[in-house]
Coordinates of C-alpha atoms in Angstrom, one line a residue:
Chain A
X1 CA 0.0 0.0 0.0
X2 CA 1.2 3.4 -1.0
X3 CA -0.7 6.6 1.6
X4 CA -2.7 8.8 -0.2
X5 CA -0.2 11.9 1.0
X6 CA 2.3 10.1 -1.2
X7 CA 0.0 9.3 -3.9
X8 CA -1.1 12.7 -4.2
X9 CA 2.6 14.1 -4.6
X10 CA 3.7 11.8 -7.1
X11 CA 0.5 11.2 -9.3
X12 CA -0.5 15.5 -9.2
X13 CA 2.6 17.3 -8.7
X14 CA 2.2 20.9 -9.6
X15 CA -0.7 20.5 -11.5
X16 CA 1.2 18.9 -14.3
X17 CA 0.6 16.0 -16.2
X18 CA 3.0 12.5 -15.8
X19 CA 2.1 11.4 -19.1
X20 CA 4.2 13.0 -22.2
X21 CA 1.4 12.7 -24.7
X22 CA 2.2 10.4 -27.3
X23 CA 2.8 13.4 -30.3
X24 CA 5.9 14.4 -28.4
X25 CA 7.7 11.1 -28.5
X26 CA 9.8 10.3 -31.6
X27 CA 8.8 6.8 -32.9
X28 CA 9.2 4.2 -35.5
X29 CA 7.6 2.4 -38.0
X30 CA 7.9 -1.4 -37.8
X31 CA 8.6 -1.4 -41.4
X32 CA 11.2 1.8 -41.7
X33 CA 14.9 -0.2 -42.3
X34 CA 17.5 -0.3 -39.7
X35 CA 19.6 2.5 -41.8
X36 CA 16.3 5.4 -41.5
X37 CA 15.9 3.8 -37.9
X38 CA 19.6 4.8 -36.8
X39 CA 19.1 7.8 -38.1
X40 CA 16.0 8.6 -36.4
X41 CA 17.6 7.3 -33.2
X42 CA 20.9 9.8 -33.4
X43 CA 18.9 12.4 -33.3
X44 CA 16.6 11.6 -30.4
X45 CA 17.6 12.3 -26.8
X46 CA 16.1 8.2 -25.3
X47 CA 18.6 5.7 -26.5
X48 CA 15.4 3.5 -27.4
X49 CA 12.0 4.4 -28.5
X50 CA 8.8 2.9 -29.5
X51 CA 7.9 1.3 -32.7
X52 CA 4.1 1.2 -33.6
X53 CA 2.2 -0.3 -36.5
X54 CA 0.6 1.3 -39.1
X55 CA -2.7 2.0 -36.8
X56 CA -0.6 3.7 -34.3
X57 CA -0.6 0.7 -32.0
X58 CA 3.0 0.0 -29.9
X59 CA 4.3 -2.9 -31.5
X60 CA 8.3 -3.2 -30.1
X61 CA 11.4 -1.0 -28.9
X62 CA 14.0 -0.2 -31.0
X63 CA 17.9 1.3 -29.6
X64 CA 21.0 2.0 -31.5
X65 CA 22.7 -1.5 -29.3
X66 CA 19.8 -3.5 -31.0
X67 CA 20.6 -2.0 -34.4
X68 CA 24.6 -2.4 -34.4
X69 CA 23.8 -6.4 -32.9
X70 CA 21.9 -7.4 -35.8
X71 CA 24.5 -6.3 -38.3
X72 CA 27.8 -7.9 -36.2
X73 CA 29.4 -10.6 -36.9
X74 CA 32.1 -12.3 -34.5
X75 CA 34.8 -9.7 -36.0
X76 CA 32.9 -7.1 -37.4
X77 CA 30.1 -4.6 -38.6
X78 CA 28.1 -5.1 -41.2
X79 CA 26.9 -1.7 -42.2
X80 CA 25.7 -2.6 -45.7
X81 CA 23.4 -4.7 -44.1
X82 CA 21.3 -2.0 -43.0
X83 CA 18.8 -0.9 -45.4
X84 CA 17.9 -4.4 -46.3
X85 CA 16.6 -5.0 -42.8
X86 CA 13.3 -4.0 -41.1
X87 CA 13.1 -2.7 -37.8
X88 CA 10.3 -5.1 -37.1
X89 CA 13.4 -7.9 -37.4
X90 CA 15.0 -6.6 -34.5
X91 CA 12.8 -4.8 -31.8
X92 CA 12.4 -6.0 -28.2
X93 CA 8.5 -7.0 -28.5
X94 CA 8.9 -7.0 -24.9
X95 CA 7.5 -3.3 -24.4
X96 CA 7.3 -2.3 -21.0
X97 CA 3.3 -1.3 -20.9
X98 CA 1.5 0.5 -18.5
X99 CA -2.9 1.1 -19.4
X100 CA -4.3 5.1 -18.7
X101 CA -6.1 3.6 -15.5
X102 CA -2.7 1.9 -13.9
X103 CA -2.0 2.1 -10.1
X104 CA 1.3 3.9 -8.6
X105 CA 2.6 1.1 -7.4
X106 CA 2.6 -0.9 -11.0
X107 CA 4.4 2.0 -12.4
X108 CA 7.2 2.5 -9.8
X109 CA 7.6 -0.9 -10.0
X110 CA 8.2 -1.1 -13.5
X111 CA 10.2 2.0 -13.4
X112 CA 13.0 0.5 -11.6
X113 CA 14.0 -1.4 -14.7
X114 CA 12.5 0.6 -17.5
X115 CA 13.7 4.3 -18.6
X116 CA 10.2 4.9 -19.5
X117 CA 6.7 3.1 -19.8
X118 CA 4.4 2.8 -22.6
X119 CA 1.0 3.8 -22.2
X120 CA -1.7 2.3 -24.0
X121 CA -5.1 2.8 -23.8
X122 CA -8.0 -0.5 -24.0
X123 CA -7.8 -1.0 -27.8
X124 CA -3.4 -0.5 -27.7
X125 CA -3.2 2.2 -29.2
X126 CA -0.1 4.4 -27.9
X127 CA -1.2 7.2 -25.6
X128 CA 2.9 8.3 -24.7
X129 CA 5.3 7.7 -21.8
X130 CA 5.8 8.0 -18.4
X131 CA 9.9 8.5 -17.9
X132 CA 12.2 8.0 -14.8
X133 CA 12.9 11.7 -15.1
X134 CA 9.6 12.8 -14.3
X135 CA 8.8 10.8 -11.6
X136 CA 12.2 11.2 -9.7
X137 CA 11.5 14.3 -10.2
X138 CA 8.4 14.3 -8.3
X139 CA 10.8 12.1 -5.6
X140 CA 12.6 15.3 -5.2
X141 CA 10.0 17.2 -4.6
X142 CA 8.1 14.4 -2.4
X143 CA 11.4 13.9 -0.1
X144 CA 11.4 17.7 0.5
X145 CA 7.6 18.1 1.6
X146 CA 7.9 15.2 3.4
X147 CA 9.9 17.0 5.7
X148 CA 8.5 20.2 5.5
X149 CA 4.4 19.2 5.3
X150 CA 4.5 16.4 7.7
X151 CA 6.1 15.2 11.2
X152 CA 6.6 11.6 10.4
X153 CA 5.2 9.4 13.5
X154 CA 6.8 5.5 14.1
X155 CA 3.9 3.6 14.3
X156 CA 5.8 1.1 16.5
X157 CA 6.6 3.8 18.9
X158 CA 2.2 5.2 19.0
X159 CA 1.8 1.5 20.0
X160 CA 4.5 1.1 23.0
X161 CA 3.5 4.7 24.4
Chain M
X1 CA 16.1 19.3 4.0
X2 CA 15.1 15.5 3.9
X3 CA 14.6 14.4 7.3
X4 CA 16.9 11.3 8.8
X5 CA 13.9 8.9 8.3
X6 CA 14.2 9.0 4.4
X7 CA 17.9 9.2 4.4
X8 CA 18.3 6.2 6.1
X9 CA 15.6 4.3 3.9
X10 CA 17.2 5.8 0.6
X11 CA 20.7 5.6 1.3
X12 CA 21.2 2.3 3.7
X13 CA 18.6 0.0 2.0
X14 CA 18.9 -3.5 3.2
X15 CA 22.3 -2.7 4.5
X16 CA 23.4 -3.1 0.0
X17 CA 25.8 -0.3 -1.6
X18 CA 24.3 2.5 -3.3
X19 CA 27.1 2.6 -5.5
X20 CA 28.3 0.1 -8.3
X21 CA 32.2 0.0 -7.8
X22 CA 34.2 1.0 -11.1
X23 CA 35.0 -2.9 -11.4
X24 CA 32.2 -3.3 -12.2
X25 CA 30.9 -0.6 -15.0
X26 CA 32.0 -0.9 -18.7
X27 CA 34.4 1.6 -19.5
X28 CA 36.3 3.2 -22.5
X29 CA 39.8 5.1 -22.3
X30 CA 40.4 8.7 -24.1
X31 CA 42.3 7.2 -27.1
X32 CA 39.9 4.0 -28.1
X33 CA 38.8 4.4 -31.4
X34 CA 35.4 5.4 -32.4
X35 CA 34.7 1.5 -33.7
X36 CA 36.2 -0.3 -30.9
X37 CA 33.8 2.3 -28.6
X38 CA 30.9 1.3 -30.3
X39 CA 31.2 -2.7 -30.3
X40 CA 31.5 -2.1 -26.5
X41 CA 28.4 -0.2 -26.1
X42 CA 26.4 -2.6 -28.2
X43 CA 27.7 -5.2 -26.0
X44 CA 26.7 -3.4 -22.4
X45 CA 23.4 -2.1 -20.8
X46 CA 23.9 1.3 -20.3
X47 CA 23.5 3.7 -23.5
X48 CA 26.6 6.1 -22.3
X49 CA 30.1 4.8 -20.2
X50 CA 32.5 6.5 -18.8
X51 CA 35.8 7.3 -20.9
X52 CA 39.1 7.1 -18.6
X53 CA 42.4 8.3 -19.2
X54 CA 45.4 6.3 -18.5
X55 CA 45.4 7.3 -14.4
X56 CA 41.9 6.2 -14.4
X57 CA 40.8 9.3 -13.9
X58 CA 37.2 10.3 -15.3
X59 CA 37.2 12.2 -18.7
X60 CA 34.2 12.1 -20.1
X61 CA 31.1 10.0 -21.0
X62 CA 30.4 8.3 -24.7
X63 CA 27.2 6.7 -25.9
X64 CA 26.2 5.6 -29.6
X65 CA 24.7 8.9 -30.7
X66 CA 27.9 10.5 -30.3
X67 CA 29.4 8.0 -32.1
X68 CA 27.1 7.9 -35.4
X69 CA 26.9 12.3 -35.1
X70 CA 30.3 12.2 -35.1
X71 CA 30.3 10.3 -38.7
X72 CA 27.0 11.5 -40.2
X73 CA 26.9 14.5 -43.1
X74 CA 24.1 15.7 -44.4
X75 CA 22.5 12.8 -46.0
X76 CA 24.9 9.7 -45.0
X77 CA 26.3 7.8 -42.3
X78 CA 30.5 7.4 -42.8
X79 CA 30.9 4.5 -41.6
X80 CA 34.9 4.1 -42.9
X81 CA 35.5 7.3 -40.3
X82 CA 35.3 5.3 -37.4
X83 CA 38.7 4.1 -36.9
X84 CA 40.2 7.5 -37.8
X85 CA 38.6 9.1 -34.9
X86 CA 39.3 8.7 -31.1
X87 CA 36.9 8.6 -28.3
X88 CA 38.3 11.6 -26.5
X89 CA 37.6 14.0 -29.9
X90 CA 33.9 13.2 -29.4
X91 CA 32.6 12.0 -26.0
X92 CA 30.8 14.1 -23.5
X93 CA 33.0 16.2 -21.1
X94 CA 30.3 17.8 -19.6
X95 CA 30.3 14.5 -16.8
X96 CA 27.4 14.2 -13.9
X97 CA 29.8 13.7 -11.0
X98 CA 29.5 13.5 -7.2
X99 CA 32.3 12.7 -4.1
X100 CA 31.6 9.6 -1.7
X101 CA 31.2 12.5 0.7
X102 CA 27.9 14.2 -1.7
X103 CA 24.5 14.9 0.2
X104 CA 21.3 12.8 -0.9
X105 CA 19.7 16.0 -1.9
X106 CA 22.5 16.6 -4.9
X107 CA 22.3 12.2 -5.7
X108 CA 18.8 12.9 -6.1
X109 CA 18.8 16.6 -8.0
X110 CA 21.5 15.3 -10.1
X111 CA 20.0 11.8 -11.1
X112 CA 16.5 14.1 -12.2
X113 CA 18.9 14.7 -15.8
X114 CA 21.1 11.6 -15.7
X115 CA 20.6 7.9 -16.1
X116 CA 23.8 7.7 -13.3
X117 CA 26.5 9.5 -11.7
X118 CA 30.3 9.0 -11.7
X119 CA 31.4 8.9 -8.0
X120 CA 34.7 9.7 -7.9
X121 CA 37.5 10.4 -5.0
X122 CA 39.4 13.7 -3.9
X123 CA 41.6 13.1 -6.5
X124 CA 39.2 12.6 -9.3
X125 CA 39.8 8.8 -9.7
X126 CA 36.9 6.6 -10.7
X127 CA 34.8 5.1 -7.6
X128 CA 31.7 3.9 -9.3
X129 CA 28.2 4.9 -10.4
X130 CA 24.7 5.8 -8.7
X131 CA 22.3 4.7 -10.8
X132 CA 18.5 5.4 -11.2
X133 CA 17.3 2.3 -11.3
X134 CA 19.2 1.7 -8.0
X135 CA 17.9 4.7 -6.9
X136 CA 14.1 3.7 -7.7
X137 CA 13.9 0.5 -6.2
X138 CA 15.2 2.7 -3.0
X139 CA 11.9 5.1 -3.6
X140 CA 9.6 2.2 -4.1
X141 CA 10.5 0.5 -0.6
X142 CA 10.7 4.5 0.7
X143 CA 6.7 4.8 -0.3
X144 CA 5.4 1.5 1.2
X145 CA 7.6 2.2 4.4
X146 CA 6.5 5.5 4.5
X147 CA 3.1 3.7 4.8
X148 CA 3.3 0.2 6.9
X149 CA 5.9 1.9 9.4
X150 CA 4.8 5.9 9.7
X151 CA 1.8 8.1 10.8
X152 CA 2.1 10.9 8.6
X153 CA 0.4 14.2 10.6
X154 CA 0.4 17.5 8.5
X155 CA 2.0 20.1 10.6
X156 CA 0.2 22.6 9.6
X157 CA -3.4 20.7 11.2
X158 CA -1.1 20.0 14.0
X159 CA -0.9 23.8 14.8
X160 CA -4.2 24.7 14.5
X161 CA -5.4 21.9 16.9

């Protein structure tokens, strides 16, 4: 269980939304080739971003690592390789996915080992992210009201007194 | 401030080491080449390491997108340029860094912009990192604590009672 004090701080901070909406996150076509996708990706401050089909629904992640494995061999890099494969090839499918009505607790869980989460709404379709930035962001400020908004009481201690 | 109650929960977590020691993190040194740098970040999990010199001292940081901006024009990728170029000609120098002595308040400020930070000693040799993720799984035990073990009273009620 996560208090509603705490809840409050890191959901609503300041009024502003968690979400970046989906229009302000560079993404990738499953079918765009691996050359347009590293270009894409050089240009982009993630080091992965999402890949959705052609009905706007998240399909995979692609990063630069994934790109540069795909055309190695044991003792070197194919780049001509590139533009004859898809990015659909090579994405993680394994999208870290969080739905519009989530809990807390399901996304700081997931942000432990995630950079951001995928939102999705009931049909798939990609709403945006929710980054680490943001929410240890709102850790900052929690950390600081915490101190300053509330005198923090040991419930072991209430019980012994 | 941060009061002592979420220091100790953020810093002395189940007794485990905030920071990965330098052992243990990928690194580069100043005068790799740009192709040897970038089979080694395709092979590790961060997107950016930290570049050495020879006294294992902390230089800078280098991730892939330095690496394929440093070879693209206007409408290709030069691949051939990578082993003309060194590591040290395009990394980052601009390097999130903190002292084994640093507050929580600057871990946490800092680690808002960065994915982790190079600890490093009085004389600038390589410690380790602080990472996020390490950082997260700190705030998610901090926010069910905060719940199963404290009374939270808002000190402002507390002064009008």
């Amino acid at each position: 269980m996560i208090s509603n004090e705490v809840q409050s701080i890191l959901l609503h901070d300041k009024g502003k939304e968690l979400i970046i909406p989906s229009e302000n996150v560079a993404n990738l076509n499953c079918n765009n080739n691996l050359y347009h996708a590293l270009l894409v990706l050089s240009q982009v401050k993630y080091s992965s971003i999402p890949v959705l089909d052609n009905e706007s629904r998240i399909r995979g992640l692609i990063s630069m690592p994934m790109i540069i494995k795909a055309i190695m061999s044991i003792d070197s890099i194919h780049f001509e390789e590139m533009e004859k494969i898809t990015v659909k090839e090579v994405m993680n499918k394994n999208v870290p996915i969080i739905y519009t009505s989530s809990e807390l607790e399901e996304i700081l869980n997931k942000l432990i080992d995630h950079n951001f989460l995928c939102v999705i709404d009931e049909q798939g379709y990609f709403i945006g992210i929710i980054t680490r930035k943001e929410m240890l962001s709102r850790v900052n400020h929690l950390v600081h009201e915490m101190h300053n908004q509330y005198d923090l009481n040991d419930k072991s201690l209430t019980k012994i007194n």
